[in-house]
Amino acid sequence: MIEFKELVMPIVSMGGLGIAFGGLLAFASQKFEVKNDPRADEINAVLPAANCGGCGYPGCMNYAIAVVDGEEVNKCTVGGPKVAEQVAAIMGVDAVDAGDRKVARVHCNGGVNAVDEYDYQGILSCRAMNLVSGGPKACKNGCLGCGDCQDVCQFGAIKLENGVAEIIAENCTGCQACVKACPKQIITMIPAGQNTVVDCMNNEIGAHVKRNCTVACIACRRCEKACRFDAIHVINNVAVIDYSKCTDCMECWEVCPTGCITANHELKVVAEVIEENCIGCTICAKNCPTECISGELKQVHKVDQTECIGCRICYEKCPKDAIALIPKASPEKLKETA
Amino acid sequence: MENAGLFTIIVSAILVNNFVLSRFLGICPFLGMSKKVETAAGMGMAVIFVITMAGIITWFANKYLLVPFQMEYMQIVMYILIIAALVQFVEVVLKKILPTLYSALGIFLPLITTNCAVLGVALLNDQYNFGLLKTIVHSAAVAVGFTLAIVLFASIREKLEANDIPKAFQGFPIALIIASLLSFAFLGFTGMV
């Protein structure tokens, strides 16, 4: 028979201690209250509350506190310029341009084009797959297609198509959660407007590369030779584009024999001179890499559109805004592999 | 241990039975807070305070609540409640009085709550049947031992930063090897008490 005291005492003593400590803490939190800067709360309210860590702080509140302490107002990649403006308004400073927006990119077109080495039966996650001799794909640097990146993406910016993950650039906020989640480390950040991208990270060389995947980079260096801007190089047996030098002229895309370079050819442009603006300064002709712009000094210039590669250099250099970029109407050369 | 002198208790707690390096308690903050000597020392101070206070309060709780009402079986539950409340209190006070230390300790201050070293001291005090004075001395000495270990470890890790370590060992692997070597070193004190 349990005595009444034995039953009640633990409840009373534990409950009593709980109440006593609760009171003590309530008293302490008032007595030792630290007033947060009210601006931090305001900033926290306008931040997207994604707590994604894209800004480099563990959470939105930590970033808000850092802003009050003098951190830049434009670090929130999720909110973008809109939130930067609101934060700047709270802080009473001008929003600085957040710089070029960057989006994630899965550098693999493998999927159904890549050969499987074995039949994987197990947990359907890229991480688990990667532990079994680097996954079932014969190419060891390709997308496994299980969507670990899709699972961590809070913004619905990743879709799985033909066995590879693909970033929907419009939805991507640049939080880099997928970059960290990918066990193959084939997701990188690229400038948002970038059209020409090498979608391969395979650093092996030899005949088996092509056997393993029909759209793999075979390190033939044709793109390197075709590039007039020193923007694409074969580094460690895979072509890598230096986005700061790339002009999106797509010449590498045109020469690539395997189709590992992706580009939307509908975005190919050619230059055209707006005659009423042109003062004949010859700056465009001097800068043109293909020398397709002709014209005497102080005469209206002309662009040979069959030679123009659409590098946009003349467009950027022209002091009078006399160059227009028009879509290249009919691409004479459509690739069979594309 | 019950009849040991204060000096023996101190030497035993700091060196011979060092909580981190001989009893392997409180490893989490030991590894997590030992990147810089400064934060390690700060952590040590917080632990000294919390462990000493926890030792005293749990001693009273044991003597005037648990034993008289024959509910020693509630010991662990009650000690955890006391330690958790105490750490929370320390956190609130620190935030007001020493904001720099508060931000330096960061997540590890709340983690003292679940630090086995704190609970370990409270349980050991009871096991050794210490009186109040010996409880205070033992608790404080254990915490000083913890501080000694973490500061030693942090100063070695600071030196490591400048060294050329093979890639496979960089970061935690080399830290764990250093920890085990330190533990070996403290093994040398065995048998002193």
Coordinates of C-alpha atoms in Angstrom, one line a residue:
Chain A
M1 CA 0.0 0.0 0.0
I2 CA 1.5 3.3 -1.1
E3 CA 1.3 5.9 1.6
F4 CA -0.5 9.1 0.7
K5 CA 2.6 11.2 1.6
E6 CA 4.8 9.2 -0.7
L7 CA 2.5 9.9 -3.6
V8 CA 1.9 13.6 -2.9
M9 CA 5.3 14.8 -1.9
P10 CA 7.1 14.4 -5.2
I11 CA 4.3 16.2 -7.0
V12 CA 4.2 19.0 -4.4
S13 CA 8.0 19.4 -4.2
M14 CA 8.6 19.3 -8.0
G15 CA 5.6 21.5 -8.6
G16 CA 6.7 23.9 -5.9
L17 CA 10.3 24.1 -7.3
G18 CA 8.9 24.7 -10.8
I19 CA 6.7 27.5 -9.6
A20 CA 9.6 29.0 -7.5
F21 CA 12.0 28.9 -10.4
G22 CA 9.3 30.2 -12.8
G23 CA 8.8 33.2 -10.5
L24 CA 12.5 33.7 -10.1
L25 CA 13.0 33.8 -13.9
A26 CA 10.0 36.1 -14.5
F27 CA 11.5 38.4 -11.9
A28 CA 15.0 38.2 -13.4
S29 CA 13.7 38.8 -16.9
Q30 CA 12.1 42.1 -15.8
K31 CA 14.8 43.2 -13.5
F32 CA 17.6 42.5 -16.0
E33 CA 15.7 43.3 -19.1
V34 CA 17.8 44.3 -22.0
K35 CA 16.0 46.6 -24.5
N36 CA 16.6 45.5 -28.1
D37 CA 17.1 48.3 -30.6
P38 CA 13.5 48.8 -31.8
R39 CA 14.9 49.1 -35.4
A40 CA 16.1 45.5 -35.2
D41 CA 12.5 44.3 -34.6
E42 CA 11.2 46.5 -37.4
I43 CA 13.9 45.1 -39.8
N44 CA 13.1 41.6 -38.7
A45 CA 9.4 42.3 -39.6
V46 CA 10.2 43.2 -43.2
L47 CA 12.7 40.4 -43.7
P48 CA 11.2 37.3 -45.4
A49 CA 11.6 35.1 -42.3
A50 CA 12.9 32.3 -44.5
N51 CA 15.9 31.9 -42.0
C52 CA 17.8 30.5 -44.9
G53 CA 21.2 31.8 -43.9
G54 CA 21.9 33.2 -47.4
C55 CA 23.1 36.5 -45.8
G56 CA 25.7 34.7 -43.8
Y57 CA 23.9 35.0 -40.4
P58 CA 22.2 32.1 -38.7
G59 CA 18.7 33.6 -39.0
C60 CA 16.7 36.7 -40.0
M61 CA 16.8 38.2 -36.5
N62 CA 20.6 37.9 -36.3
Y63 CA 20.9 39.7 -39.6
A64 CA 18.5 42.4 -38.4
I65 CA 20.7 42.9 -35.3
A66 CA 23.8 43.0 -37.5
V67 CA 22.2 45.7 -39.7
V68 CA 21.5 47.9 -36.7
D69 CA 25.2 47.4 -35.8
G70 CA 26.2 48.7 -39.3
E71 CA 26.0 45.7 -41.6
E72 CA 25.0 46.3 -45.2
V73 CA 21.3 46.6 -45.9
N74 CA 21.3 44.5 -49.1
K75 CA 22.6 41.2 -47.8
C76 CA 19.2 39.5 -48.0
T77 CA 19.2 37.5 -51.2
V78 CA 15.7 36.2 -50.8
G79 CA 14.1 39.6 -50.4
G80 CA 16.2 41.2 -53.1
P81 CA 16.2 44.9 -53.9
K82 CA 12.6 45.3 -52.5
V83 CA 13.5 44.3 -49.0
A84 CA 16.9 46.1 -49.2
E85 CA 14.9 49.3 -49.9
Q86 CA 12.6 48.7 -46.9
V87 CA 15.5 47.9 -44.6
A88 CA 17.3 51.0 -45.9
A89 CA 14.3 53.1 -45.2
I90 CA 14.2 51.9 -41.5
M91 CA 17.9 52.6 -41.2
G92 CA 17.6 55.9 -42.9
V93 CA 20.2 55.2 -45.5
D94 CA 20.2 54.7 -49.3
A95 CA 19.8 51.2 -50.5
V96 CA 22.9 50.3 -52.4
D97 CA 22.5 48.1 -55.4
A98 CA 22.8 44.5 -54.2
G99 CA 25.0 43.8 -57.1
D100 CA 24.4 41.3 -59.8
R101 CA 21.8 38.8 -58.9
K102 CA 23.1 35.3 -58.8
V103 CA 21.1 32.1 -59.3
A104 CA 22.0 28.5 -58.7
R105 CA 22.8 26.2 -61.6
V106 CA 23.0 22.4 -61.8
H107 CA 25.9 21.7 -64.0
C108 CA 24.7 18.4 -65.5
N109 CA 22.6 17.4 -68.5
G110 CA 23.2 13.7 -67.8
G111 CA 20.0 12.0 -66.5
V112 CA 18.6 9.9 -69.3
N113 CA 21.7 10.6 -71.4
A114 CA 24.0 9.1 -68.8
V115 CA 24.6 5.3 -68.5
D116 CA 23.9 3.5 -65.3
E117 CA 26.6 1.3 -63.9
Y118 CA 24.4 -0.8 -61.6
D119 CA 20.9 -1.0 -60.4
Y120 CA 20.5 1.0 -57.2
Q121 CA 18.0 -0.3 -54.7
G122 CA 17.9 1.6 -51.4
I123 CA 17.0 4.9 -49.8
L124 CA 16.0 7.3 -52.5
S125 CA 18.2 10.2 -51.6
C126 CA 21.3 11.5 -53.4
R127 CA 23.3 11.4 -50.2
A128 CA 22.5 7.7 -49.6
M129 CA 23.2 6.9 -53.3
N130 CA 26.5 8.7 -53.3
L131 CA 27.7 6.5 -50.4
V132 CA 27.3 3.4 -52.6
S133 CA 30.5 3.8 -54.8
G134 CA 29.4 7.3 -55.8
G135 CA 25.9 6.4 -57.0
P136 CA 24.6 4.2 -59.9
K137 CA 25.7 6.6 -62.7
A138 CA 28.8 5.6 -64.6
C139 CA 29.8 9.3 -64.6
K140 CA 30.9 10.1 -61.1
N141 CA 30.3 13.8 -61.4
G142 CA 26.8 13.8 -62.6
C143 CA 23.4 14.6 -61.1
L144 CA 21.9 11.5 -59.3
G145 CA 18.4 12.8 -59.9
C146 CA 16.9 12.1 -56.5
G147 CA 16.2 15.7 -55.7
D148 CA 18.0 16.3 -52.4
C149 CA 18.3 19.9 -53.7
Q150 CA 14.6 20.0 -54.4
D151 CA 13.9 18.9 -50.9
V152 CA 15.9 21.7 -49.3
C153 CA 14.7 24.4 -51.7
Q154 CA 12.1 26.6 -49.8
F155 CA 11.1 28.5 -52.9
G156 CA 10.0 25.8 -55.4
A157 CA 12.8 26.8 -57.7
I158 CA 14.0 23.2 -58.6
K159 CA 12.4 20.7 -60.8
L160 CA 13.4 17.2 -61.8
E161 CA 13.3 16.6 -65.5
N162 CA 14.7 13.7 -67.5
G163 CA 16.5 12.5 -64.4
V164 CA 18.4 15.7 -63.6
A165 CA 17.6 18.6 -61.3
E166 CA 17.0 21.9 -63.0
I167 CA 16.9 25.3 -61.4
I168 CA 14.0 27.6 -62.4
A169 CA 15.9 30.8 -62.5
E170 CA 12.9 33.1 -61.9
N171 CA 12.1 31.5 -58.6
C172 CA 15.7 31.1 -57.4
T173 CA 16.5 33.5 -54.6
G174 CA 20.2 32.7 -54.4
C175 CA 20.1 31.3 -50.9
Q176 CA 22.6 28.5 -51.8
A177 CA 20.8 25.8 -49.8
C178 CA 20.9 23.5 -52.8
V179 CA 24.6 24.2 -53.3
K180 CA 25.3 22.8 -49.8
A181 CA 22.8 19.9 -50.2
C182 CA 24.2 18.4 -53.4
P183 CA 26.6 15.5 -52.5
K184 CA 28.1 15.7 -55.9
Q185 CA 28.8 19.5 -55.6
I186 CA 27.7 20.1 -59.1
I187 CA 25.5 23.1 -58.2
T188 CA 27.2 26.5 -58.4
M189 CA 26.1 30.1 -58.5
I190 CA 26.1 31.9 -61.8
P191 CA 25.0 35.5 -62.8
A192 CA 21.3 35.5 -63.3
G193 CA 21.4 36.7 -66.9
Q194 CA 24.0 34.2 -68.0
N195 CA 22.8 32.3 -71.1
T196 CA 25.8 30.2 -72.1
V197 CA 26.7 27.7 -69.4
V198 CA 28.8 24.5 -69.4
D199 CA 26.5 21.9 -68.0
C200 CA 29.1 19.3 -67.2
M201 CA 31.5 18.8 -64.3
N202 CA 33.1 15.6 -65.4
N203 CA 36.8 15.8 -65.0
E204 CA 37.8 12.5 -66.5
I205 CA 39.3 12.1 -69.9
G206 CA 39.2 9.3 -72.4
A207 CA 36.9 7.4 -74.6
H208 CA 34.8 6.1 -71.7
V209 CA 33.6 9.6 -70.9
K210 CA 31.6 9.7 -74.1
R211 CA 30.4 6.1 -73.5
N212 CA 29.2 7.0 -70.0
C213 CA 27.3 10.1 -71.0
T214 CA 26.4 11.4 -74.5
V215 CA 26.4 15.0 -73.3
A216 CA 29.7 15.0 -71.3
C217 CA 32.5 17.4 -71.8
I218 CA 35.4 15.5 -73.4
A219 CA 37.9 18.3 -73.0
C220 CA 38.5 18.7 -76.7
R221 CA 39.3 22.4 -76.3
R222 CA 37.3 23.5 -79.3
C223 CA 35.4 26.0 -77.3
E224 CA 38.6 27.3 -75.9
K225 CA 39.8 27.9 -79.5
A226 CA 36.5 29.4 -80.6
C227 CA 36.3 31.9 -77.8
R228 CA 37.4 35.4 -78.8
F229 CA 37.3 36.7 -75.3
D230 CA 39.5 34.3 -73.4
A231 CA 36.4 33.4 -71.4
I232 CA 36.3 29.6 -71.6
H233 CA 39.1 27.3 -70.6
V234 CA 39.5 23.6 -70.1
I235 CA 40.6 23.3 -66.5
N236 CA 41.0 19.8 -65.0
N237 CA 39.6 18.2 -68.1
V238 CA 36.3 20.2 -68.1
A239 CA 35.4 23.4 -69.8
V240 CA 34.9 26.3 -67.4
I241 CA 33.4 29.7 -68.3
D242 CA 34.8 32.9 -66.7
Y243 CA 31.5 34.7 -66.4
S244 CA 33.2 38.1 -66.0
K245 CA 34.7 37.7 -69.5
C246 CA 31.8 35.9 -71.2
T247 CA 29.8 38.0 -73.6
D248 CA 27.1 35.3 -74.3
C249 CA 28.0 35.2 -78.0
M250 CA 27.4 31.5 -78.0
E251 CA 30.3 30.7 -80.3
C252 CA 31.5 27.9 -77.9
W253 CA 28.0 26.4 -78.0
E254 CA 28.2 26.3 -81.8
V255 CA 31.4 24.4 -81.9
C256 CA 30.8 22.0 -79.0
P257 CA 30.6 18.5 -80.4
T258 CA 28.8 16.9 -77.5
G259 CA 26.3 19.5 -76.5
C260 CA 27.6 19.8 -72.9
I261 CA 27.3 23.6 -73.3
T262 CA 23.8 24.9 -72.9
A263 CA 22.6 28.1 -74.4
N264 CA 19.2 29.4 -75.6
H265 CA 19.9 30.2 -79.2
E266 CA 16.7 32.3 -79.5
L267 CA 18.5 34.9 -77.4
K268 CA 21.3 35.3 -79.9
V269 CA 21.4 38.9 -81.1
V270 CA 23.1 40.9 -83.8
A271 CA 24.1 44.6 -83.6
E272 CA 22.4 47.2 -85.8
V273 CA 23.3 50.9 -86.1
I274 CA 20.6 53.4 -85.4
E275 CA 21.5 55.8 -88.1
E276 CA 20.1 59.0 -86.6
N277 CA 22.2 58.6 -83.5
C278 CA 25.5 57.6 -85.1
I279 CA 28.1 60.3 -85.2
G280 CA 30.8 58.2 -86.9
C281 CA 33.3 58.1 -84.0
T282 CA 34.6 54.6 -85.0
I283 CA 34.7 53.5 -81.4
C284 CA 32.5 50.5 -82.2
A285 CA 34.6 49.5 -85.2
K286 CA 37.8 49.6 -83.2
N287 CA 36.4 47.4 -80.5
C288 CA 34.6 44.9 -82.6
P289 CA 36.4 41.5 -82.3
T290 CA 35.3 40.3 -85.7
E291 CA 35.8 43.6 -87.5
C292 CA 32.3 43.4 -88.9
I293 CA 31.6 47.1 -88.4
S294 CA 32.7 49.4 -91.2
G295 CA 32.5 53.1 -91.9
E296 CA 34.7 56.2 -92.3
L297 CA 35.2 58.8 -89.6
K298 CA 32.2 61.0 -89.3
Q299 CA 30.1 58.8 -91.5
V300 CA 27.3 56.6 -90.4
H301 CA 28.6 53.1 -89.7
K302 CA 27.3 49.8 -90.9
V303 CA 27.2 46.3 -89.3
D304 CA 27.8 43.2 -91.4
Q305 CA 25.2 41.1 -89.7
T306 CA 26.4 37.8 -91.2
E307 CA 29.7 38.3 -89.5
C308 CA 28.4 39.7 -86.2
I309 CA 28.6 37.2 -83.4
G310 CA 26.4 39.2 -81.0
C311 CA 29.0 39.9 -78.4
R312 CA 27.4 43.2 -77.3
I313 CA 30.8 45.0 -77.0
C314 CA 29.9 47.7 -79.5
Y315 CA 26.6 48.2 -77.7
E316 CA 28.4 48.8 -74.4
K317 CA 31.1 51.0 -75.9
C318 CA 29.0 53.3 -78.1
P319 CA 28.9 56.7 -76.4
K320 CA 25.7 57.8 -78.2
D321 CA 23.5 54.8 -77.8
A322 CA 23.5 54.3 -81.5
I323 CA 23.7 50.5 -81.5
A324 CA 20.7 48.4 -81.1
L325 CA 20.6 44.7 -80.4
I326 CA 18.0 42.8 -82.5
P327 CA 17.3 39.1 -82.3
K328 CA 19.1 37.1 -84.9
A329 CA 16.1 36.3 -87.1
S330 CA 16.9 32.8 -88.5
P331 CA 19.9 31.0 -86.9
E332 CA 21.6 29.6 -90.0
K333 CA 23.2 27.0 -88.0
L334 CA 21.1 24.9 -85.7
K335 CA 23.0 22.1 -84.0
E336 CA 21.9 18.5 -84.5
T337 CA 22.9 17.6 -80.9
A338 CA 20.9 20.4 -79.3
Chain B
M1 CA 36.6 10.4 -0.5
E2 CA 34.2 11.2 2.3
N3 CA 37.0 11.7 4.8
A4 CA 39.5 13.3 2.4
G5 CA 41.0 16.6 3.2
L6 CA 40.1 19.7 1.2
F7 CA 43.5 19.8 -0.5
T8 CA 43.1 16.2 -1.6
I9 CA 39.6 17.0 -3.0
I10 CA 41.0 19.9 -4.9
V11 CA 43.9 18.0 -6.4
S12 CA 41.7 15.1 -7.2
A13 CA 39.1 17.1 -8.9
I14 CA 41.4 19.3 -10.9
L15 CA 44.1 16.9 -12.0
V16 CA 43.6 13.2 -11.1
N17 CA 39.9 12.9 -12.0
N18 CA 39.7 15.8 -14.4
F19 CA 36.1 15.9 -15.6
V20 CA 37.0 16.3 -19.3
L21 CA 40.2 14.4 -19.6
S22 CA 39.7 11.5 -17.2
R23 CA 36.0 11.2 -16.7
F24 CA 35.1 12.3 -20.3
L25 CA 32.2 14.5 -19.2
G26 CA 31.4 17.9 -20.8
I27 CA 33.0 17.1 -24.1
C28 CA 30.6 19.1 -26.1
P29 CA 31.7 22.6 -25.0
F30 CA 35.2 21.3 -24.6
L31 CA 35.4 20.8 -28.4
G32 CA 33.0 23.5 -29.4
M33 CA 34.3 26.5 -27.4
S34 CA 38.0 25.8 -27.7
K35 CA 38.9 27.6 -30.9
K36 CA 40.1 30.7 -29.0
V37 CA 41.7 31.0 -25.6
E38 CA 39.5 34.0 -24.9
T39 CA 36.1 32.4 -25.4
A40 CA 37.4 29.2 -23.8
A41 CA 38.3 31.2 -20.6
G42 CA 34.9 32.9 -20.8
M43 CA 33.2 29.5 -21.1
G44 CA 35.3 28.3 -18.2
M45 CA 34.2 31.2 -16.0
A46 CA 30.5 30.5 -16.8
V47 CA 31.0 26.8 -16.0
I48 CA 32.7 27.6 -12.7
F49 CA 29.8 29.8 -11.7
V50 CA 27.1 27.4 -12.8
I51 CA 28.7 24.3 -11.4
T52 CA 29.4 25.9 -8.0
M53 CA 25.9 27.3 -7.7
A54 CA 24.4 24.0 -9.0
G55 CA 26.5 22.1 -6.5
I56 CA 25.2 24.2 -3.6
I57 CA 21.6 24.3 -4.5
T58 CA 21.4 20.6 -5.3
W59 CA 23.1 19.9 -2.0
F60 CA 20.3 21.8 -0.2
A61 CA 17.6 20.1 -2.4
N62 CA 19.1 16.7 -1.6
K63 CA 19.4 17.3 2.2
Y64 CA 16.1 19.1 2.8
L65 CA 13.8 17.7 0.1
L66 CA 14.9 14.4 -1.3
V67 CA 16.2 12.6 1.8
P68 CA 13.6 13.6 4.4
F69 CA 10.7 12.6 2.1
Q70 CA 12.5 9.4 0.9
M71 CA 12.3 10.4 -2.8
E72 CA 15.9 10.0 -3.8
Y73 CA 14.6 8.3 -6.9
M74 CA 13.6 11.8 -8.1
Q75 CA 17.2 13.0 -7.8
I76 CA 18.1 13.2 -11.5
V77 CA 14.8 14.9 -12.5
M78 CA 15.0 17.4 -9.8
Y79 CA 18.7 18.2 -10.4
I80 CA 18.0 18.8 -14.1
L81 CA 15.2 21.1 -13.3
I82 CA 17.4 23.1 -10.9
I83 CA 20.3 23.2 -13.3
A84 CA 18.1 24.3 -16.2
A85 CA 16.5 27.1 -14.2
L86 CA 19.9 28.2 -12.9
V87 CA 21.4 28.4 -16.4
Q88 CA 18.4 30.3 -17.7
F89 CA 18.9 32.8 -14.8
V90 CA 22.6 33.1 -15.5
E91 CA 21.9 33.8 -19.1
V92 CA 19.4 36.6 -18.3
V93 CA 21.8 38.2 -15.9
L94 CA 24.8 37.9 -18.2
K95 CA 22.9 39.5 -21.1
K96 CA 22.4 42.5 -18.9
I97 CA 25.8 42.7 -17.1
L98 CA 28.3 41.3 -19.5
P99 CA 26.9 41.5 -23.1
T100 CA 30.2 40.8 -24.7
L101 CA 30.7 37.5 -22.8
Y102 CA 27.0 36.7 -23.5
S103 CA 27.5 37.0 -27.3
A104 CA 30.9 35.2 -27.1
L105 CA 29.3 32.2 -25.4
G106 CA 26.4 32.2 -27.8
I107 CA 24.7 28.9 -28.1
F108 CA 27.0 27.2 -25.6
L109 CA 25.5 28.9 -22.5
P110 CA 22.1 27.4 -23.0
L111 CA 24.0 24.1 -23.7
I112 CA 25.4 24.1 -20.2
T113 CA 21.9 23.3 -19.2
T114 CA 22.3 19.8 -20.7
N115 CA 26.0 19.6 -19.9
C116 CA 26.6 16.2 -18.2
A117 CA 29.4 17.8 -16.2
V118 CA 27.0 19.9 -14.2
L119 CA 24.7 17.0 -13.4
G120 CA 27.8 14.8 -12.9
V121 CA 29.1 17.0 -10.1
A122 CA 25.8 17.2 -8.4
L123 CA 25.4 13.4 -8.4
L124 CA 29.1 12.8 -7.3
N125 CA 28.7 15.2 -4.4
D126 CA 25.9 13.0 -3.2
Q127 CA 27.8 9.8 -3.9
Y128 CA 30.8 11.0 -1.9
N129 CA 28.5 12.1 1.0
F130 CA 30.1 15.5 1.1
G131 CA 29.1 18.2 3.6
L132 CA 28.2 21.7 2.4
L133 CA 31.8 23.0 2.6
K134 CA 33.3 20.0 0.8
T135 CA 30.5 20.2 -1.8
I136 CA 31.4 23.8 -2.5
V137 CA 35.1 23.1 -2.7
H138 CA 34.6 20.0 -4.8
S139 CA 32.2 21.7 -7.2
A140 CA 34.4 24.7 -7.7
A141 CA 37.5 22.5 -8.1
V142 CA 35.8 20.4 -10.8
A143 CA 34.8 23.5 -12.7
V144 CA 38.4 24.8 -12.4
G145 CA 39.6 21.5 -13.8
F146 CA 37.2 21.9 -16.7
T147 CA 38.5 25.5 -17.3
L148 CA 42.1 24.3 -17.1
A149 CA 41.4 21.6 -19.6
I150 CA 39.6 23.8 -22.1
V151 CA 42.1 26.6 -21.8
L152 CA 45.0 24.3 -22.3
F153 CA 43.2 22.7 -25.3
A154 CA 42.3 26.1 -26.8
S155 CA 45.9 27.4 -26.6
I156 CA 47.1 24.3 -28.4
R157 CA 44.4 24.7 -31.0
E158 CA 45.4 28.3 -31.5
K159 CA 48.9 27.2 -32.3
L160 CA 47.6 24.6 -34.6
E161 CA 46.0 27.2 -36.8
A162 CA 49.4 28.4 -38.0
N163 CA 50.6 24.9 -38.8
D164 CA 50.6 23.0 -42.0
I165 CA 48.3 20.1 -41.3
P166 CA 47.5 17.4 -43.9
K167 CA 44.1 18.1 -45.4
A168 CA 42.5 14.9 -44.0
F169 CA 43.3 16.0 -40.5
Q170 CA 42.4 19.7 -40.7
G171 CA 39.7 20.9 -38.3
F172 CA 38.1 18.4 -35.9
P173 CA 40.2 15.3 -36.6
I174 CA 43.4 16.9 -35.4
A175 CA 41.5 18.5 -32.5
L176 CA 40.3 15.1 -31.4
I177 CA 43.8 13.7 -31.6
I178 CA 45.1 16.6 -29.5
A179 CA 42.3 15.9 -27.0
S180 CA 43.3 12.3 -26.7
L181 CA 47.0 13.2 -26.2
L182 CA 46.0 15.7 -23.5
S183 CA 44.0 12.9 -21.9
F184 CA 47.1 10.7 -22.0
A185 CA 49.0 13.4 -20.3
F186 CA 46.5 13.6 -17.5
L187 CA 46.6 9.8 -17.2
G188 CA 50.0 10.5 -15.6
F189 CA 48.3 11.8 -12.4
T190 CA 46.5 8.6 -11.7
G191 CA 47.4 7.1 -8.4
M192 CA 48.4 10.5 -6.8
V193 CA 45.3 10.5 -4.6

